[in-house]
PDB file of C-alpha atoms in Angstrom:
ATOM      1  CA  UNK A   1     105.585  80.871 175.367  1.00  0.00           C
ATOM      2  CA  UNK A   2     108.256  78.315 174.527  1.00  0.00           C
ATOM      3  CA  UNK A   3     110.661  77.436 177.321  1.00  0.00           C
ATOM      4  CA  UNK A   4     113.671  75.114 177.214  1.00  0.00           C
ATOM      5  CA  UNK A   5     112.295  72.878 174.476  1.00  0.00           C
ATOM      6  CA  UNK A   6     114.666  70.455 172.782  1.00  0.00           C
ATOM      7  CA  UNK A   7     114.292  70.025 169.020  1.00  0.00           C
ATOM      8  CA  UNK A   8     116.194  67.229 167.278  1.00  0.00           C
ATOM      9  CA  UNK A   9     116.702  67.136 163.502  1.00  0.00           C
ATOM     10  CA  UNK A  10     118.404  64.306 161.608  1.00  0.00           C
ATOM     11  CA  UNK A  11     118.448  63.816 157.849  1.00  0.00           C
ATOM     12  CA  UNK A  12     120.312  61.061 155.962  1.00  0.00           C
ATOM     13  CA  UNK A  13     123.326  61.475 158.256  1.00  0.00           C
ATOM     14  CA  UNK A  14     123.937  64.943 156.765  1.00  0.00           C
ATOM     15  CA  UNK A  15     122.301  66.989 159.491  1.00  0.00           C
ATOM     16  CA  UNK A  16     122.369  66.346 163.189  1.00  0.00           C
ATOM     17  CA  UNK A  17     121.113  69.251 165.251  1.00  0.00           C
ATOM     18  CA  UNK A  18     119.830  69.478 168.779  1.00  0.00           C
ATOM     19  CA  UNK A  19     118.452  72.934 169.587  1.00  0.00           C
ATOM     20  CA  UNK A  20     117.424  74.349 172.902  1.00  0.00           C
ATOM     21  CA  UNK A  21     114.469  76.546 171.888  1.00  0.00           C
ATOM     22  CA  UNK A  22     112.742  79.318 173.794  1.00  0.00           C
ATOM     23  CA  UNK A  23     110.632  82.286 172.822  1.00  0.00           C
ATOM     24  CA  UNK A  24     107.101  83.454 172.191  1.00  0.00           C
ATOM     25  CA  UNK A  25     104.471  83.394 169.483  1.00  0.00           C
ATOM     26  CA  UNK A  26     101.672  85.969 169.554  1.00  0.00           C
ATOM     27  CA  UNK A  27      98.637  86.291 167.273  1.00  0.00           C
ATOM     28  CA  UNK A  28      96.332  89.300 167.565  1.00  0.00           C
ATOM     29  CA  UNK A  29      93.451  89.229 165.003  1.00  0.00           C
ATOM     30  CA  UNK A  30      92.587  92.850 165.842  1.00  0.00           C
ATOM     31  CA  UNK A  31      95.807  94.178 164.310  1.00  0.00           C
ATOM     32  CA  UNK A  32      96.503  94.933 160.651  1.00  0.00           C
ATOM     33  CA  UNK A  33      97.347  91.853 158.521  1.00  0.00           C
ATOM     34  CA  UNK A  34     101.102  92.525 158.519  1.00  0.00           C
ATOM     35  CA  UNK A  35     101.142  92.878 162.327  1.00  0.00           C
ATOM     36  CA  UNK A  36      98.755  90.087 163.419  1.00  0.00           C
ATOM     37  CA  UNK A  37     101.552  87.602 163.993  1.00  0.00           C
ATOM     38  CA  UNK A  38     104.651  88.362 166.025  1.00  0.00           C
ATOM     39  CA  UNK A  39     107.252  86.021 167.417  1.00  0.00           C
ATOM     40  CA  UNK A  40     110.776  85.662 168.614  1.00  0.00           C
ATOM     41  CA  UNK A  41     112.375  82.280 168.957  1.00  0.00           C
ATOM     42  CA  UNK A  42     115.900  81.727 170.211  1.00  0.00           C
ATOM     43  CA  UNK A  43     117.576  78.557 168.988  1.00  0.00           C
ATOM     44  CA  UNK A  44     120.741  77.357 170.643  1.00  0.00           C
ATOM     45  CA  UNK A  45     122.407  74.561 168.675  1.00  0.00           C
ATOM     46  CA  UNK A  46     124.229  72.230 171.038  1.00  0.00           C
ATOM     47  CA  UNK A  47     127.266  70.537 169.486  1.00  0.00           C
ATOM     48  CA  UNK A  48     125.366  70.244 166.198  1.00  0.00           C
ATOM     49  CA  UNK A  49     126.926  68.997 162.959  1.00  0.00           C
ATOM     50  CA  UNK A  50     126.203  69.472 159.253  1.00  0.00           C
ATOM     51  CA  UNK A  51     127.626  67.318 156.444  1.00  0.00           C
ATOM     52  CA  UNK A  52     127.632  67.712 152.685  1.00  0.00           C
ATOM     53  CA  UNK A  53     127.907  71.486 152.750  1.00  0.00           C
ATOM     54  CA  UNK A  54     129.141  73.360 149.689  1.00  0.00           C
ATOM     55  CA  UNK A  55     132.949  73.716 149.758  1.00  0.00           C
ATOM     56  CA  UNK A  56     133.403  71.924 153.106  1.00  0.00           C
ATOM     57  CA  UNK A  57     132.761  68.341 154.082  1.00  0.00           C
ATOM     58  CA  UNK A  58     131.553  68.977 157.596  1.00  0.00           C
ATOM     59  CA  UNK A  59     130.877  71.655 160.179  1.00  0.00           C
ATOM     60  CA  UNK A  60     130.815  70.192 163.675  1.00  0.00           C
ATOM     61  CA  UNK A  61     130.544  71.300 167.287  1.00  0.00           C
ATOM     62  CA  UNK A  62     128.212  74.108 166.172  1.00  0.00           C
ATOM     63  CA  UNK A  63     127.183  76.263 169.119  1.00  0.00           C
ATOM     64  CA  UNK A  64     125.788  79.749 169.714  1.00  0.00           C
ATOM     65  CA  UNK A  65     122.412  81.447 169.554  1.00  0.00           C
ATOM     66  CA  UNK A  66     120.177  82.140 166.565  1.00  0.00           C
ATOM     67  CA  UNK A  67     117.299  84.564 167.180  1.00  0.00           C
ATOM     68  CA  UNK A  68     114.481  84.266 164.632  1.00  0.00           C
ATOM     69  CA  UNK A  69     111.927  87.062 164.380  1.00  0.00           C
ATOM     70  CA  UNK A  70     109.292  87.971 161.795  1.00  0.00           C
ATOM     71  CA  UNK A  71     111.610  90.316 159.904  1.00  0.00           C
ATOM     72  CA  UNK A  72     115.137  89.266 160.863  1.00  0.00           C
ATOM     73  CA  UNK A  73     117.520  86.541 161.947  1.00  0.00           C
ATOM     74  CA  UNK A  74     120.320  87.399 164.334  1.00  0.00           C
ATOM     75  CA  UNK A  75     123.354  85.135 164.565  1.00  0.00           C
ATOM     76  CA  UNK A  76     124.918  85.611 167.988  1.00  0.00           C
ATOM     77  CA  UNK A  77     128.459  84.262 167.721  1.00  0.00           C
ATOM     78  CA  UNK A  78     127.858  80.922 166.079  1.00  0.00           C
ATOM     79  CA  UNK A  79     131.035  78.885 166.512  1.00  0.00           C
ATOM     80  CA  UNK A  80     131.983  75.674 164.721  1.00  0.00           C
ATOM     81  CA  UNK A  81     134.853  73.457 163.715  1.00  0.00           C
ATOM     82  CA  UNK A  82     135.191  73.476 159.898  1.00  0.00           C
ATOM     83  CA  UNK A  83     138.004  71.470 158.258  1.00  0.00           C
ATOM     84  CA  UNK A  84     139.595  71.204 161.725  1.00  0.00           C
ATOM     85  CA  UNK A  85     139.623  75.018 162.061  1.00  0.00           C
ATOM     86  CA  UNK A  86     137.632  76.886 164.709  1.00  0.00           C
ATOM     87  CA  UNK A  87     135.507  79.608 163.099  1.00  0.00           C
ATOM     88  CA  UNK A  88     132.851  82.053 164.248  1.00  0.00           C
ATOM     89  CA  UNK A  89     129.983  83.735 162.427  1.00  0.00           C
ATOM     90  CA  UNK A  90     127.820  86.559 163.731  1.00  0.00           C
ATOM     91  CA  UNK A  91     125.508  89.092 162.194  1.00  0.00           C
ATOM     92  CA  UNK A  92     122.078  89.956 160.948  1.00  0.00           C
ATOM     93  CA  UNK A  93     119.860  88.881 158.040  1.00  0.00           C
ATOM     94  CA  UNK A  94     116.876  91.148 157.292  1.00  0.00           C
ATOM     95  CA  UNK A  95     114.271  91.714 154.556  1.00  0.00           C
ATOM     96  CA  UNK A  96     113.516  88.100 153.663  1.00  0.00           C
ATOM     97  CA  UNK A  97     111.926  89.110 150.334  1.00  0.00           C
ATOM     98  CA  UNK A  98     115.296  90.510 149.215  1.00  0.00           C
ATOM     99  CA  UNK A  99     117.666  89.402 151.961  1.00  0.00           C
ATOM    100  CA  UNK A 100     120.138  91.914 153.343  1.00  0.00           C
ATOM    101  CA  UNK A 101     123.187  90.546 155.128  1.00  0.00           C
ATOM    102  CA  UNK A 102     125.459  92.147 157.700  1.00  0.00           C
ATOM    103  CA  UNK A 103     127.826  89.316 158.618  1.00  0.00           C
ATOM    104  CA  UNK A 104     131.182  88.897 160.325  1.00  0.00           C
ATOM    105  CA  UNK A 105     133.323  85.772 159.977  1.00  0.00           C
ATOM    106  CA  UNK A 106     136.445  85.120 162.012  1.00  0.00           C
ATOM    107  CA  UNK A 107     138.710  82.198 162.598  1.00  0.00           C
ATOM    108  CA  UNK A 108     142.159  80.706 162.739  1.00  0.00           C
ATOM    109  CA  UNK A 109     142.587  78.965 159.409  1.00  0.00           C
ATOM    110  CA  UNK A 110     145.079  76.408 158.087  1.00  0.00           C
ATOM    111  CA  UNK A 111     145.890  77.993 154.727  1.00  0.00           C
ATOM    112  CA  UNK A 112     146.463  74.614 153.041  1.00  0.00           C
ATOM    113  CA  UNK A 113     142.801  73.782 153.765  1.00  0.00           C
ATOM    114  CA  UNK A 114     141.613  76.650 151.556  1.00  0.00           C
ATOM    115  CA  UNK A 115     142.360  74.393 148.588  1.00  0.00           C
ATOM    116  CA  UNK A 116     139.347  72.283 149.603  1.00  0.00           C
ATOM    117  CA  UNK A 117     137.099  75.356 149.750  1.00  0.00           C
ATOM    118  CA  UNK A 118     138.224  76.977 146.458  1.00  0.00           C
ATOM    119  CA  UNK A 119     139.492  74.002 144.407  1.00  0.00           C
ATOM    120  CA  UNK A 120     138.863  75.513 140.962  1.00  0.00           C
ATOM    121  CA  UNK A 121     140.907  78.630 141.732  1.00  0.00           C
ATOM    122  CA  UNK A 122     143.770  76.646 143.278  1.00  0.00           C
ATOM    123  CA  UNK A 123     143.905  74.220 140.335  1.00  0.00           C
ATOM    124  CA  UNK A 124     143.649  76.945 137.701  1.00  0.00           C
ATOM    125  CA  UNK A 125     146.416  79.042 139.260  1.00  0.00           C
ATOM    126  CA  UNK A 126     148.515  76.043 140.385  1.00  0.00           C
ATOM    127  CA  UNK A 127     148.492  77.597 143.845  1.00  0.00           C
ATOM    128  CA  UNK A 128     149.781  76.011 147.035  1.00  0.00           C
ATOM    129  CA  UNK A 129     149.552  77.642 150.445  1.00  0.00           C
ATOM    130  CA  UNK A 130     151.007  76.686 153.811  1.00  0.00           C
ATOM    131  CA  UNK A 131     150.882  78.166 157.301  1.00  0.00           C
ATOM    132  CA  UNK A 132     148.179  79.633 159.484  1.00  0.00           C
ATOM    133  CA  UNK A 133     146.110  82.792 159.337  1.00  0.00           C
ATOM    134  CA  UNK A 134     143.876  84.591 161.796  1.00  0.00           C
ATOM    135  CA  UNK A 135     141.155  86.096 159.608  1.00  0.00           C
ATOM    136  CA  UNK A 136     138.296  88.526 160.059  1.00  0.00           C
ATOM    137  CA  UNK A 137     135.935  89.085 157.138  1.00  0.00           C
ATOM    138  CA  UNK A 138     132.822  91.237 156.916  1.00  0.00           C
ATOM    139  CA  UNK A 139     130.038  91.250 154.336  1.00  0.00           C
ATOM    140  CA  UNK A 140     127.273  93.839 154.058  1.00  0.00           C
ATOM    141  CA  UNK A 141     124.694  93.763 151.285  1.00  0.00           C
ATOM    142  CA  UNK A 142     122.789  91.227 149.223  1.00  0.00           C
ATOM    143  CA  UNK A 143     123.902  88.203 147.247  1.00  0.00           C
ATOM    144  CA  UNK A 144     121.915  89.505 144.237  1.00  0.00           C
ATOM    145  CA  UNK A 145     124.002  92.635 143.578  1.00  0.00           C
ATOM    146  CA  UNK A 146     127.575  92.035 144.786  1.00  0.00           C
ATOM    147  CA  UNK A 147     128.848  95.198 143.081  1.00  0.00           C
ATOM    148  CA  UNK A 148     126.938  97.279 145.676  1.00  0.00           C
ATOM    149  CA  UNK A 149     128.152  95.350 148.706  1.00  0.00           C
ATOM    150  CA  UNK A 150     130.762  96.225 151.292  1.00  0.00           C
ATOM    151  CA  UNK A 151     133.291  93.493 151.961  1.00  0.00           C
ATOM    152  CA  UNK A 152     136.504  93.447 153.942  1.00  0.00           C
ATOM    153  CA  UNK A 153     139.120  90.871 154.878  1.00  0.00           C
ATOM    154  CA  UNK A 154     141.929  91.215 157.372  1.00  0.00           C
ATOM    155  CA  UNK A 155     144.413  88.385 157.780  1.00  0.00           C
ATOM    156  CA  UNK A 156     147.385  87.969 160.081  1.00  0.00           C
ATOM    157  CA  UNK A 157     149.726  85.342 158.654  1.00  0.00           C
ATOM    158  CA  UNK A 158     151.881  82.988 160.698  1.00  0.00           C
ATOM    159  CA  UNK A 159     154.669  81.047 158.966  1.00  0.00           C
ATOM    160  CA  UNK A 160     152.759  81.410 155.713  1.00  0.00           C
ATOM    161  CA  UNK A 161     154.078  80.603 152.282  1.00  0.00           C
ATOM    162  CA  UNK A 162     152.625  80.587 148.780  1.00  0.00           C
ATOM    163  CA  UNK A 163     153.759  78.879 145.609  1.00  0.00           C
ATOM    164  CA  UNK A 164     152.041  79.528 142.289  1.00  0.00           C
ATOM    165  CA  UNK A 165     153.231  78.775 138.807  1.00  0.00           C
ATOM    166  CA  UNK A 166     150.536  80.817 137.049  1.00  0.00           C
ATOM    167  CA  UNK A 167     149.295  83.512 139.455  1.00  0.00           C
ATOM    168  CA  UNK A 168     149.607  86.947 137.839  1.00  0.00           C
ATOM    169  CA  UNK A 169     149.357  90.260 139.655  1.00  0.00           C
ATOM    170  CA  UNK A 170     148.404  93.506 137.906  1.00  0.00           C
TER     171      UNK A 170
END
């Protein structure tokens, strides 16, 4: 049994995480090989930060609960500040051999900041955005076969504008 254990991780100033960990680890040698080990560990990051992430410089004030089990990871409303925008991520990751994702992302986003996340697209299309958007996106499937996945995006725009010299619509 693990109860209220603090775990600190620091790495070259890119990762700073303090977790509150609790859970259990059970080993039963009398069970079949795939069932001998069982566990569930809940990790609660407490104002954690990550630097040097792809597409964003930093995610900070990371909070929420991550439940890790033998066959799945559950993200219970992980919140963070990314590019000065508050975002949330929740969902489930299963089948670690061929990971299956069922994720939901939401947040209030400064549209101008998307240029930092998708710079190649913005430069290629000479695109400029302004304003705010409340977004909810969902993703179900794998990263290996995106053509079979289910994705959705809903955005409510507030004082939004777009300027593009090359963007073509079908």
